[in-house]
Coordinates of C-alpha atoms in Angstrom, one line a residue:
X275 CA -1.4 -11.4 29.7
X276 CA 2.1 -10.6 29.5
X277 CA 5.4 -13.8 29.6
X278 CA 8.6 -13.5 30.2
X279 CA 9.4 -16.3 27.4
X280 CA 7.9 -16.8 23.9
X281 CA 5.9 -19.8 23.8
X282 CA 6.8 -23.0 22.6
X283 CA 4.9 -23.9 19.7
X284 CA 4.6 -20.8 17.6
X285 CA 4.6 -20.7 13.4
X286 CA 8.2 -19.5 13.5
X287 CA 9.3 -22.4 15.2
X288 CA 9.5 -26.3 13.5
X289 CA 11.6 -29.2 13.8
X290 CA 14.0 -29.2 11.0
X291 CA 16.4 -30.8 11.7
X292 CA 19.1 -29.4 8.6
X293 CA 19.3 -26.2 6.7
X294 CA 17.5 -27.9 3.8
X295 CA 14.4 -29.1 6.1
X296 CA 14.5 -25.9 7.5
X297 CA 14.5 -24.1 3.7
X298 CA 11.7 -26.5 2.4
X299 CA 9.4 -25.4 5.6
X300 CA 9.7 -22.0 4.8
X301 CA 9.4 -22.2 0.5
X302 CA 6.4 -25.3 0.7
X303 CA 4.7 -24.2 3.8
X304 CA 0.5 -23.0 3.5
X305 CA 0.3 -21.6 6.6
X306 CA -0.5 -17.9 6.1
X307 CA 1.9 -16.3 8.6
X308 CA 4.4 -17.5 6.9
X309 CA 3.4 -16.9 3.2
X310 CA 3.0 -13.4 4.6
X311 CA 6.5 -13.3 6.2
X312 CA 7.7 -14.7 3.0
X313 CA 5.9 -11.4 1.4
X314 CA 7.2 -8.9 3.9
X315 CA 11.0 -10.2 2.5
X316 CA 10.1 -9.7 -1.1
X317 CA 8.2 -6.6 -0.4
X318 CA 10.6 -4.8 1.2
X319 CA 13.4 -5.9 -1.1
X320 CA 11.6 -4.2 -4.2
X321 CA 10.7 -1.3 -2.2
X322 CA 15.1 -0.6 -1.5
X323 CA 15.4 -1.7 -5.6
X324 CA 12.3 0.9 -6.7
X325 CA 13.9 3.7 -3.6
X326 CA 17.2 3.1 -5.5
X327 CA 16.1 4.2 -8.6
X328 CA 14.2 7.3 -7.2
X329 CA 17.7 8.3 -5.6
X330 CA 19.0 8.5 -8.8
X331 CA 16.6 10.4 -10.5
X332 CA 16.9 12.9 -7.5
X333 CA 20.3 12.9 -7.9
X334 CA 20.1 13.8 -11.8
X335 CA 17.7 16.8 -11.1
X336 CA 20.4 18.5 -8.8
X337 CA 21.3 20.3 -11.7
X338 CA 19.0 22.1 -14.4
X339 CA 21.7 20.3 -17.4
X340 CA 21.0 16.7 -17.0
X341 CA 24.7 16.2 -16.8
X342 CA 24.7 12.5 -14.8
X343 CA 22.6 10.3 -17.4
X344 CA 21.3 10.3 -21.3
X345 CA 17.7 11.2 -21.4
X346 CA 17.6 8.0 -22.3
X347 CA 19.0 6.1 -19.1
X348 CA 16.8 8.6 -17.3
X349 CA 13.8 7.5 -19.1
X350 CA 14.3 3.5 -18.0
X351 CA 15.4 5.0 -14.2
X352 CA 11.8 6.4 -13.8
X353 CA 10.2 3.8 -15.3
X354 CA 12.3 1.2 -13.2
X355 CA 11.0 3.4 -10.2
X356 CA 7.2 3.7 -11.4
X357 CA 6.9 0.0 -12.8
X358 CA 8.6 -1.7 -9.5
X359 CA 7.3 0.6 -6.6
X360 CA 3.5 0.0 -7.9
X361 CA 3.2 -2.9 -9.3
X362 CA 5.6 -4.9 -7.1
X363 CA 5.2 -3.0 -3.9
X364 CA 2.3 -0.3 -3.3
X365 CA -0.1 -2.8 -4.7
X366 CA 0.6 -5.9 -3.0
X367 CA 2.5 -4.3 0.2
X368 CA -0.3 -4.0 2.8
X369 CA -2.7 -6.9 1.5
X370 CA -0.2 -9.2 1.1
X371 CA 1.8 -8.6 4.3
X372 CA -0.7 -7.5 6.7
X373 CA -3.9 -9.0 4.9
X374 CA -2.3 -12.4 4.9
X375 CA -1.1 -12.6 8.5
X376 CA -4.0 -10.9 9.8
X377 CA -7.2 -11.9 8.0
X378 CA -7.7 -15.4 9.6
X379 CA -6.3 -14.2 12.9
X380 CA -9.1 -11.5 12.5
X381 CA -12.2 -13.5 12.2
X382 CA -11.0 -16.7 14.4
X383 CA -10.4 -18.7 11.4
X384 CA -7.1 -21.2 11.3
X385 CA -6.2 -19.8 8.0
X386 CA -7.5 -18.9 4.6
X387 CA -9.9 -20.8 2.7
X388 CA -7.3 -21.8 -0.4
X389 CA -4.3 -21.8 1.7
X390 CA -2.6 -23.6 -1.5
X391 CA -3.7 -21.2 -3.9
X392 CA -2.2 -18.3 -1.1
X393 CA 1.2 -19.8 -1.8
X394 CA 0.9 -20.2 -5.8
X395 CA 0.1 -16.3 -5.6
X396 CA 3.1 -16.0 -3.9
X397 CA 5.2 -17.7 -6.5
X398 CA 3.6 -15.6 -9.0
X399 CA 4.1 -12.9 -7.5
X400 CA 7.9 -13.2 -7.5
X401 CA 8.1 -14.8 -10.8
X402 CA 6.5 -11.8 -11.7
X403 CA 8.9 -10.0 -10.2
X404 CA 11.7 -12.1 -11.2
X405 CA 10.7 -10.5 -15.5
X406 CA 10.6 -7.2 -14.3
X407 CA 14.0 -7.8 -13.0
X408 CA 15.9 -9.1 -15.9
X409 CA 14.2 -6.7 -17.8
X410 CA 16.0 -4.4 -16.0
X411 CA 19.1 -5.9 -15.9
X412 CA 19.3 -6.3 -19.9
X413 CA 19.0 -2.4 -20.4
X414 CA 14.8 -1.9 -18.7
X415 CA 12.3 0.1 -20.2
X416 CA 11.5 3.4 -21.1
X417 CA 7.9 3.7 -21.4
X418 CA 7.0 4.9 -17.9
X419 CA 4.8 3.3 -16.0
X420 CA 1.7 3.9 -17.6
X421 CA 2.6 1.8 -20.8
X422 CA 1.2 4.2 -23.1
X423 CA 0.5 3.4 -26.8
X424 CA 1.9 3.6 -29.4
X425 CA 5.0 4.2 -28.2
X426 CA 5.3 0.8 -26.0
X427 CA 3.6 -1.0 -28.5
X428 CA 5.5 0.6 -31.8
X429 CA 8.2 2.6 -31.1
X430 CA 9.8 2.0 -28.2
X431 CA 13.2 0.1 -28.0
X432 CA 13.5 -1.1 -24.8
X433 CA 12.4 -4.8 -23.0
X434 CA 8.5 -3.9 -23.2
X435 CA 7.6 -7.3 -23.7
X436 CA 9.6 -8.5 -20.5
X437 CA 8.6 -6.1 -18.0
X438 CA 4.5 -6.4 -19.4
X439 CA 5.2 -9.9 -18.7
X440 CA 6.2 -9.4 -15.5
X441 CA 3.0 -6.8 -14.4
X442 CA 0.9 -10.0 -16.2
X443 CA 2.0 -12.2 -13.9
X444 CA 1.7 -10.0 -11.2
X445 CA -1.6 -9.5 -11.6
X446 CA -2.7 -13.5 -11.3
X447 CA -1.5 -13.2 -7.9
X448 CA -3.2 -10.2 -6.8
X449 CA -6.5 -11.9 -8.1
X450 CA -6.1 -14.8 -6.3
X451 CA -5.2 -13.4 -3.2
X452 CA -8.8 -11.4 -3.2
X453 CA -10.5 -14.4 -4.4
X454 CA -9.1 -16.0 -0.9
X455 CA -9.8 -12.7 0.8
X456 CA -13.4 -12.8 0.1
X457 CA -14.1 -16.5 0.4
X458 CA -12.1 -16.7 3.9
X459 CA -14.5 -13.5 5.1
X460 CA -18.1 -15.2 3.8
X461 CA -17.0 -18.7 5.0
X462 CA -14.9 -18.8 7.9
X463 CA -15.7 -16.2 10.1
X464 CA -15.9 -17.6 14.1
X465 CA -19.5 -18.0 15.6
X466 CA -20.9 -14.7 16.8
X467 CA -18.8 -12.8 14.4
X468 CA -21.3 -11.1 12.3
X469 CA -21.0 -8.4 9.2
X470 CA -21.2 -5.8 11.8
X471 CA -19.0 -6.9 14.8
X472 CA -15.6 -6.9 11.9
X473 CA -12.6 -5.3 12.5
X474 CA -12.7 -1.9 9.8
X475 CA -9.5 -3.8 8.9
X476 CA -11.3 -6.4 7.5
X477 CA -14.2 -4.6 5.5
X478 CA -11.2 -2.7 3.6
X479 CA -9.8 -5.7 2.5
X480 CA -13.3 -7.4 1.9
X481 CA -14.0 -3.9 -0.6
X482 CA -9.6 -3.9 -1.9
X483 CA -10.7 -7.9 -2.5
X484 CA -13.5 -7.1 -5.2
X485 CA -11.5 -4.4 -6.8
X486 CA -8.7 -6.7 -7.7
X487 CA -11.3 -9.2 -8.7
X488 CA -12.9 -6.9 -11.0
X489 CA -10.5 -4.7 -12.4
X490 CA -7.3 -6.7 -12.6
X491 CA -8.5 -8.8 -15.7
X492 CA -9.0 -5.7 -17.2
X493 CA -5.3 -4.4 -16.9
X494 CA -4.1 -7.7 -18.1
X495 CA -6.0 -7.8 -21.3
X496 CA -5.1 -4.4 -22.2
X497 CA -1.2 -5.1 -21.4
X498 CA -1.7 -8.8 -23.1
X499 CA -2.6 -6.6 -26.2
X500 CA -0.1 -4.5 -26.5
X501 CA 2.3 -7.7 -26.2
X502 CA 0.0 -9.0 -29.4
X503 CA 0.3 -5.8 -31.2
X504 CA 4.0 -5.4 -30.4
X505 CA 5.4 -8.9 -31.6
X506 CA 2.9 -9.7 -34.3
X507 CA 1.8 -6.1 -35.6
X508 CA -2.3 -6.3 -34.9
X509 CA -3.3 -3.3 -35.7
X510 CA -5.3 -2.4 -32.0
X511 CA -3.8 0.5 -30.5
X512 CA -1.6 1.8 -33.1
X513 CA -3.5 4.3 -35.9
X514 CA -0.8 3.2 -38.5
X515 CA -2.4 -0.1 -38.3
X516 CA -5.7 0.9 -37.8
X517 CA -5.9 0.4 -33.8
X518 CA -6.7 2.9 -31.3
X519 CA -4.2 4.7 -28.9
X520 CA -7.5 6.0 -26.8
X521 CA -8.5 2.3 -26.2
X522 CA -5.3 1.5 -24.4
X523 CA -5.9 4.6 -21.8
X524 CA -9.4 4.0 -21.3
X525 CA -8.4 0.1 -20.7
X526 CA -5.5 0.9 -18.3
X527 CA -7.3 3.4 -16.3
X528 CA -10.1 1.4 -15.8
X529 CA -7.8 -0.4 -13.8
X530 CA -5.4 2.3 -12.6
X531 CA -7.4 4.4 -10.9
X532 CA -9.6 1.6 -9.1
X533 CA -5.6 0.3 -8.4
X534 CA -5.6 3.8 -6.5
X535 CA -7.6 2.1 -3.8
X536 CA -6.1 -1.2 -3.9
X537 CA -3.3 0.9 -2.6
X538 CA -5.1 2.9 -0.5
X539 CA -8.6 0.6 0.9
X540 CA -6.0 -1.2 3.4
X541 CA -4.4 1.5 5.0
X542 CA -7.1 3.1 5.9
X543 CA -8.8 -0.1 7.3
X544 CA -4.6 -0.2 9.1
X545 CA -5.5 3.6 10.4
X546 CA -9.1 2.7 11.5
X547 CA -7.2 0.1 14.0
X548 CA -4.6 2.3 15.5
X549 CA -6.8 5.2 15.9
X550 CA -9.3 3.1 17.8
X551 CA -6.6 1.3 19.8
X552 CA -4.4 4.6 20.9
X553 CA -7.7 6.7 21.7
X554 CA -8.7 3.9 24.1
X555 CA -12.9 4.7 22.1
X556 CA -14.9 3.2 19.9
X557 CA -14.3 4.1 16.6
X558 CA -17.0 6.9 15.8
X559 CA -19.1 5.9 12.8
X560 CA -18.3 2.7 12.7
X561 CA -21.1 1.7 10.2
X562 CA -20.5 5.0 8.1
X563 CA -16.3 3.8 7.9
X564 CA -17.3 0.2 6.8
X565 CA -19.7 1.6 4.0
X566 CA -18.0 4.4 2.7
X567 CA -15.1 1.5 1.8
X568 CA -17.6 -0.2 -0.4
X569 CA -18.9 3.4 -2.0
X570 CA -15.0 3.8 -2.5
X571 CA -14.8 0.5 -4.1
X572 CA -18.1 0.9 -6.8
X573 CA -17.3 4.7 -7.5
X574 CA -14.0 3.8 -8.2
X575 CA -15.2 2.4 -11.0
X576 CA -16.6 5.1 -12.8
X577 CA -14.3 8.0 -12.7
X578 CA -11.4 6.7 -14.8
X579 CA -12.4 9.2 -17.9
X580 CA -10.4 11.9 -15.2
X581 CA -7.3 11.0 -16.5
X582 CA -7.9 11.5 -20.0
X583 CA -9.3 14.8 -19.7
X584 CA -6.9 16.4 -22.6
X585 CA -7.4 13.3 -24.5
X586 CA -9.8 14.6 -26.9
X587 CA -12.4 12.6 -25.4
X588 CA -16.2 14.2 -25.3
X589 CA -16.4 17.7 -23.3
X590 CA -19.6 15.8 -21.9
X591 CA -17.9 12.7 -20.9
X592 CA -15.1 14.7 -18.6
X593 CA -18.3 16.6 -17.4
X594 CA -19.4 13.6 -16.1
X595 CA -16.2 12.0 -14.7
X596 CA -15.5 15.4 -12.6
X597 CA -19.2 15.0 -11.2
X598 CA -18.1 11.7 -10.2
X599 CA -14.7 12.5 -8.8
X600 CA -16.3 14.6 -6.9
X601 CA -18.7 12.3 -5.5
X602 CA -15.8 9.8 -4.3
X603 CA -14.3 12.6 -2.6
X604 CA -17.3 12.0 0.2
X605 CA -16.7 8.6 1.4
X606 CA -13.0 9.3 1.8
X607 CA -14.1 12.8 3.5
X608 CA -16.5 10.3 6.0
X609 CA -13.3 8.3 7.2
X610 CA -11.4 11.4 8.2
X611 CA -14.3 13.4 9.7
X612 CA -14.7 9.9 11.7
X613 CA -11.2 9.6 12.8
X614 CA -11.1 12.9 14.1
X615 CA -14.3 12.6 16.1
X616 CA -12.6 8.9 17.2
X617 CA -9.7 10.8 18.6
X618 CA -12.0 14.1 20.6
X619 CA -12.0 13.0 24.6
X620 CA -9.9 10.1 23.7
X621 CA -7.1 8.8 25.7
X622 CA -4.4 9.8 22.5
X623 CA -1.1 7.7 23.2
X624 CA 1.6 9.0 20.8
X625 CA 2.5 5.7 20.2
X626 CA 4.8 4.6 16.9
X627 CA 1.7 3.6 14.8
X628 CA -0.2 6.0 16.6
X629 CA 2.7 8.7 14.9
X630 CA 2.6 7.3 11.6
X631 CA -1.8 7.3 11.8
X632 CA -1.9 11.0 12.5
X633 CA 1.1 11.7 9.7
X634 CA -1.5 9.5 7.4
X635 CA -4.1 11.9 8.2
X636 CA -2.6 14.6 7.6
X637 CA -0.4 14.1 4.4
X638 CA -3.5 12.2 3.3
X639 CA -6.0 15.3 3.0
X640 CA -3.2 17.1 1.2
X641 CA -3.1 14.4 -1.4
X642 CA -7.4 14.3 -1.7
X643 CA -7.9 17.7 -1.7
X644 CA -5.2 18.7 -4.3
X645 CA -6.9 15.8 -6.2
X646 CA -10.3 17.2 -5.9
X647 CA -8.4 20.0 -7.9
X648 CA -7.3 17.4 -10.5
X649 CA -10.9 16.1 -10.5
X650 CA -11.6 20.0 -11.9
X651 CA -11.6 19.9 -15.7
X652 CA -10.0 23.5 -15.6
X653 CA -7.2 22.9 -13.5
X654 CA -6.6 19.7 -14.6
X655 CA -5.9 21.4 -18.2
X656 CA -3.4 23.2 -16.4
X657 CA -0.9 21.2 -14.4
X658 CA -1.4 17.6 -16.8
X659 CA 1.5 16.0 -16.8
X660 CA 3.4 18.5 -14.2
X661 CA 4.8 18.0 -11.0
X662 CA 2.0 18.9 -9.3
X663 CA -0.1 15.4 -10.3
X664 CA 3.5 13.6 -9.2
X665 CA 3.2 15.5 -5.7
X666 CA -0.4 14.7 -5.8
X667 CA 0.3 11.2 -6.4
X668 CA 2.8 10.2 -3.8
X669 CA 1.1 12.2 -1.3
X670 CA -2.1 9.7 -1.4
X671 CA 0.6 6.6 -2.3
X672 CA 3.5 7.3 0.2
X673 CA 1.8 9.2 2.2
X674 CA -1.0 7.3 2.4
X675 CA -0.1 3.9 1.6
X676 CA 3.5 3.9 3.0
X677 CA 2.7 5.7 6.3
X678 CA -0.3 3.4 7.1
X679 CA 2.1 -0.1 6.1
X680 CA 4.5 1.2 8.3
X681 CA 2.2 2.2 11.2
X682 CA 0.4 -1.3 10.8
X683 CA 4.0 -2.7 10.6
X684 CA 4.9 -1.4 14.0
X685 CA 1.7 -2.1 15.6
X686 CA 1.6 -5.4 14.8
X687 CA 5.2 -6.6 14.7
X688 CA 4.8 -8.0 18.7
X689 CA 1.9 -10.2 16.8
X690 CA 4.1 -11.4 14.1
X691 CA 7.5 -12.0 15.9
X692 CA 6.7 -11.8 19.5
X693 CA 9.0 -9.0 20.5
X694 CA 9.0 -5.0 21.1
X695 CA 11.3 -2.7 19.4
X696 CA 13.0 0.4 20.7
X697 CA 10.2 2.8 21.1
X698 CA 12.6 5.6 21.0
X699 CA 14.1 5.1 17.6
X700 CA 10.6 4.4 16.3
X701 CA 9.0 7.7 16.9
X702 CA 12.1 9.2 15.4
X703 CA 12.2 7.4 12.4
X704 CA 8.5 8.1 12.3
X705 CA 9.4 12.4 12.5
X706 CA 12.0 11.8 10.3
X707 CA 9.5 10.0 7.3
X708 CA 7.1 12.8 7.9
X709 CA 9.9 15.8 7.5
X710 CA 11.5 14.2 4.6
X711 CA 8.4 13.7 2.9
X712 CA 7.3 16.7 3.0
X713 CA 10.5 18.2 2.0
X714 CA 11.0 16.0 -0.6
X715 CA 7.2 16.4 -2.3
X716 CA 5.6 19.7 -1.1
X717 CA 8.0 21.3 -3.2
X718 CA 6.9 19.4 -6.5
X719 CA 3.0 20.9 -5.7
X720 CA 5.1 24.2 -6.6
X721 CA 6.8 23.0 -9.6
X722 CA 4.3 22.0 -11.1
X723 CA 2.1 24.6 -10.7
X724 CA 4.9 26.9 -12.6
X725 CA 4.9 24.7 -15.3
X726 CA 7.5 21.9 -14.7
X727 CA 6.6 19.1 -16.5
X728 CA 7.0 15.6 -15.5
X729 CA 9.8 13.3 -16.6
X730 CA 11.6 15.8 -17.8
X731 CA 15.6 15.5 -16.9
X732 CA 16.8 19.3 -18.6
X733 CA 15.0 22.2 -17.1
X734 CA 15.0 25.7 -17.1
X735 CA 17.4 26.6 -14.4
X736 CA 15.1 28.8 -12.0
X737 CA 13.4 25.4 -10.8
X738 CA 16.7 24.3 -9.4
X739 CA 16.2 25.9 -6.0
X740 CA 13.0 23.5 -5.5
X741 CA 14.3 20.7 -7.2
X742 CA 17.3 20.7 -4.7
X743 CA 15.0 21.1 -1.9
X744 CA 13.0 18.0 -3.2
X745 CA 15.9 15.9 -3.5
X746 CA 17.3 17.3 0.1
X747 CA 14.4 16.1 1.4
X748 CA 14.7 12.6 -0.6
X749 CA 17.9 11.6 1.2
X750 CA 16.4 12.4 4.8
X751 CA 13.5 10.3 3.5
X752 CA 16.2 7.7 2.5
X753 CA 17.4 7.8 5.7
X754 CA 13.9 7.4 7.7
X755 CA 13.0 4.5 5.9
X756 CA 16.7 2.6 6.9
X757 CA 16.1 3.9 10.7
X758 CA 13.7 1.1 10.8
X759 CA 15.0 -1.9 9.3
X760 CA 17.8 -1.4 12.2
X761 CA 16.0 -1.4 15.1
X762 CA 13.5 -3.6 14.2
X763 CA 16.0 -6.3 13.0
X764 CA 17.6 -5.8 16.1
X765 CA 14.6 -6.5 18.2
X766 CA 14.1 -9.9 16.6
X767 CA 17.8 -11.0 19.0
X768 CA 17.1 -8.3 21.5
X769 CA 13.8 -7.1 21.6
X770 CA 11.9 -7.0 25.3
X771 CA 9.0 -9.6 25.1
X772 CA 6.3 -8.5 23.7
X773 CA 3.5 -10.8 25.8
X774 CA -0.1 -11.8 23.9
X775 CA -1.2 -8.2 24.0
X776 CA 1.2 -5.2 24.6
X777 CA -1.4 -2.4 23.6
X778 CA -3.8 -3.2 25.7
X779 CA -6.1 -3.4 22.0
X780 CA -9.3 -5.2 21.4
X781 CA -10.0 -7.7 18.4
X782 CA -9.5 -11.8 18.4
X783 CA -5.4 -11.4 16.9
X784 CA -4.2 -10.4 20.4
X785 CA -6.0 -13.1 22.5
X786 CA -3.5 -15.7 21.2
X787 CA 0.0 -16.1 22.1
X788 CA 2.6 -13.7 20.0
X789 CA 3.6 -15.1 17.5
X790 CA 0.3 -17.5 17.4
X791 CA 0.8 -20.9 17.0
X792 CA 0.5 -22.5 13.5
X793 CA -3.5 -22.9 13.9
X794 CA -4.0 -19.8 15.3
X795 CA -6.2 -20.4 18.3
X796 CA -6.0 -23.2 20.9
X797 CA -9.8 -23.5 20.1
X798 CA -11.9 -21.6 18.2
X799 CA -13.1 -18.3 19.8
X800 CA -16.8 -17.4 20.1
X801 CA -17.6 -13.6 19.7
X802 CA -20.2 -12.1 22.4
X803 CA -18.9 -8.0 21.3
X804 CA -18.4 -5.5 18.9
X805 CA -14.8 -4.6 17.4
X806 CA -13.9 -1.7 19.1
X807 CA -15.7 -3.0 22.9
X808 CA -13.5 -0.6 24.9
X809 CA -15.6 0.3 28.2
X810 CA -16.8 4.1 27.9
X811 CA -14.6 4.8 30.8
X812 CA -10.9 3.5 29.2
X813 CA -10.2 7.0 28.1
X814 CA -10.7 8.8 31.2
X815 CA -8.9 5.6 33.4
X816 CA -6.0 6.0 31.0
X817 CA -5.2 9.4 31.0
X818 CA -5.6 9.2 34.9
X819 CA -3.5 6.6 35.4
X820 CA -0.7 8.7 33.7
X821 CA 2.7 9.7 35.0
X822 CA 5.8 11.4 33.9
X823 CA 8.3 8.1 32.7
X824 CA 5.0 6.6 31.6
X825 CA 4.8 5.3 27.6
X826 CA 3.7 8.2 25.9

């Protein structure tokens, strides 16, 4: 039911009395709005920090000469850009935001099981971040992302130590906040809400939840290694000193590509929602969507060998890896096939998040079918190490990850702060994304299909023309992803009143007050329905109740 008013009691409000009180209610608090509000600040500040550094490695491929930076500032400007964007932002962003505001709120709970523990992860995650910034600061690193031995380990004379420190640290909190995910889901779930009556939100972060149980260690021992190796010369990765360069890449992909759906498990549980919601229909497939996260989740496992196809490993072993590559295509291939049949005869409401959903869908089967052809051992020979694997990878990461954070962002933000924003500048900042992102990466596909290699800052001069495209396409990016922090900052002083459910959506979050109060629910709710319980008719009542000036 809609107010004119936000309510009185709500988590944003408190009774400090002084700036201090008022600081100390924020930093100490457990309740898990708040930790998530707390995250949505510190996420969004190393997303401008890791955009920063991706506008100046466009800006450096402008020209084929490499005439702005040394190769070896533009070395630590990539690696700045890799190590901050998916350590400290792609991985965390949508569990840690949306997961932690939404979870309880989901199943009728008054918070998380460990609400203690949800803060500490949230101190670890920004003293994680906090090493990976004065790494930067004194000079960064140069190793890429990915770490690789021996150079990180050996050779390299940059602050390895400091910035592995920082992904360590990282990683503690990204366990702990799937140990609460997955404890809050078994134990605290409100009568009548069974397995099969769960938001598709909620089974995505229940499967993202034993990934980072699972594979997390696994990263940190690997990194924790090259840290021993690198201070105290254990030979373990190094062949000088009798390690194995071959064990660090099977160890970090183990991780890495299971990491893939950390990113990518919780925006599609955020696009299951605002398909369902903006077709007015029950999500088609329901059971089909909730399993195929967990297949996602186990084959996951098993198909890290695809990266190290030209590593000399066995001719057998890739075999094997590109059967199973191909086999985790299917699940992901089930949630689009059932989102499409969601939106046929639905009610479609062009929406903001319903904007950003569809752009998810679409830039999203781009970035799985041109990894199907990664998946191929014979291609894959072929474009390592191009361009096309770095338009392949940002298509399933920004557009996948980014497009569905920002569509749950909009659709949720009357939940979290009780206020619209300006539809208007919302769908245009949602155009604008999709253009610039397809300016800036579509072109790479081509790059790197010619033969332009990655990381790379000097190239032959006939790959300007698409490299200026790209970086065109960057800077209206650039400005899509500012669009948004306007408006929506404005809404929070000026924003219409949202009321307990402006959508119109089902699920237990928007039958308490926006924002909820600090325990969530006046009393706890009993579930008599299923998720998605929109009467068969809502899509034909909507679309006759439309008229021209109506919300699109």
């Amino acid at each position: 039911m809609a107010t004119l008013s936000l309510p009185q009691s709500s988590y944003i409000r408190d009774n400090s009395r002084t700036f201090i009180e008022w600081l100390k209610s924020w930093l100490l608090t457990v309740d898990h709005k708040r930790i998530a509000i707390l995250y949505l600040l510190a996420i969004n500040f190393f997303f401008l920090l890791g955009g920063l550094a991706a506008t100046l490695v466009r800006v450096e491929l402008i020209t084929p000469q490499g005439d702005l930076m040394s190769s070896d500032v533009y070395n630590r400007a990539f690696t700045l850009h890799g190590v901050i964007m998916v350590f400290f932002f792609l991985i965390p962003s949508i569990p840690a935001v949306l997961g932690n505001f939404l979870v309880p709120l989901m199943i009728g709970a008054r918070d998380l099981a460990f609400p203690r523990l949800n803060l500490l992860s949230w101190y670890l995650y920004m003293i994680g971040g906090i090493f990976a910034l004065i790494a930067a600061v004194f000079g960064g690193v140069d190793t890429g992302w990915t770490f690789y031995t021996p150079f990180s380990s050996t050779y390299s004379n940059s602050n390895v130590v400091m910035t592995i420190t920082g992904a360590f640290i990282m990683g503690f909190s990204s366990i702990l906040t799937g140990l609460n995910f997955i404890v809050t889901i078994h134990k605290m779930r409100a009568p009548g809400l069974t397995w099969f009556r769960l938001p598709l939100f909620i089974w995505a972060n229940y499967a993202t939840s034993i990934i980072q149980i699972l594979a997390t260690p696994v990263l940190g021992i690997a990194l924790l290694l090259v840290i021993v190796e690198r201070l105290w010369g254990v030979g373990i990765y190094d062949p000088a000193l009798g390690g194995d360069p071959l064990l660090f890449q099977h160890l970090f992909w183990f991780y890495s590509h299971p990491a893939v759906y950390i990113m990518i498990l919780p925006a599609m549980g955020v696009i299951s929602e605002l398909i369902s919601t903006f077709s007015r229909k029950r999500i088609f497939g329901y059971e089909f969507i909730a399993f195929s996260s967990i297949a996602i989740a186990i084959l996951g496992f098993l198909v890290w060998g695809h990266h190290m196809f030209v590593s000399s490993q066995s001719v057998y072993a890739g075999l094997i890896f590109s059967f199973i590559t191909m086999l985790v295509a299917i699940p992901s291939a089930i949630k689009v096939f059932n989102w499409t049949a969601t939106l046929y005869k639905g009610s479609i409401s062009y929406r903001t998040p319903m904007l950003y959903a569809l752009g998810f869908i679409g830039l999203f089967v781009i970035g799985g079918l041109t990894g199907i052809f990664l998946g191929v051992t014979a291609v894959d020979l072929h474009v390592t190490d191009t361009y096309f694997v770095v338009a392949h990878f940002h298509y399933v990461m920004v557009g996948g990850t980014i497009m569905a954070y920002l569509g749950g962002i909009h659709f949720w933000w009357p939940k979290m702060t009780g206020r619209m924003y300006n539809e208007t500048w919302g769908s245009i900042a949602a155009l604008i994304i999709f253009v610039g992102f397809n300016m800036t990466f579509f072109p790479q596909f081509i790059l790197g299909y010619l033969g332009m290699p990655r990381r790379y800052h000097v190239y032959p001069p006939e790959f300007q023309v698409l490299h200026v495209m790209s970086t065109a396409g960057a800077s209206i990016l650039a400005i899509g992803f500012i669009v948004p922090l306007i408006y929506l900052g404005i809404s929070l002083w000026k924003g219409r009143i949202a009321g307990d459910n402006p959508w119109g959506a089902t699920g237990l979050e928007w039958k308490t007050s926006s924002p909820p109060p600090t325990h969530n629910f006046d009393k706890t709710p009993i579930v008599t329905e299923e998720a998605y319980a929109y009467p068969p008719e809502a899509a034909e009542r909507d679309a006759a109740s439309w008229r021209p000036g109506s919300p699109l």
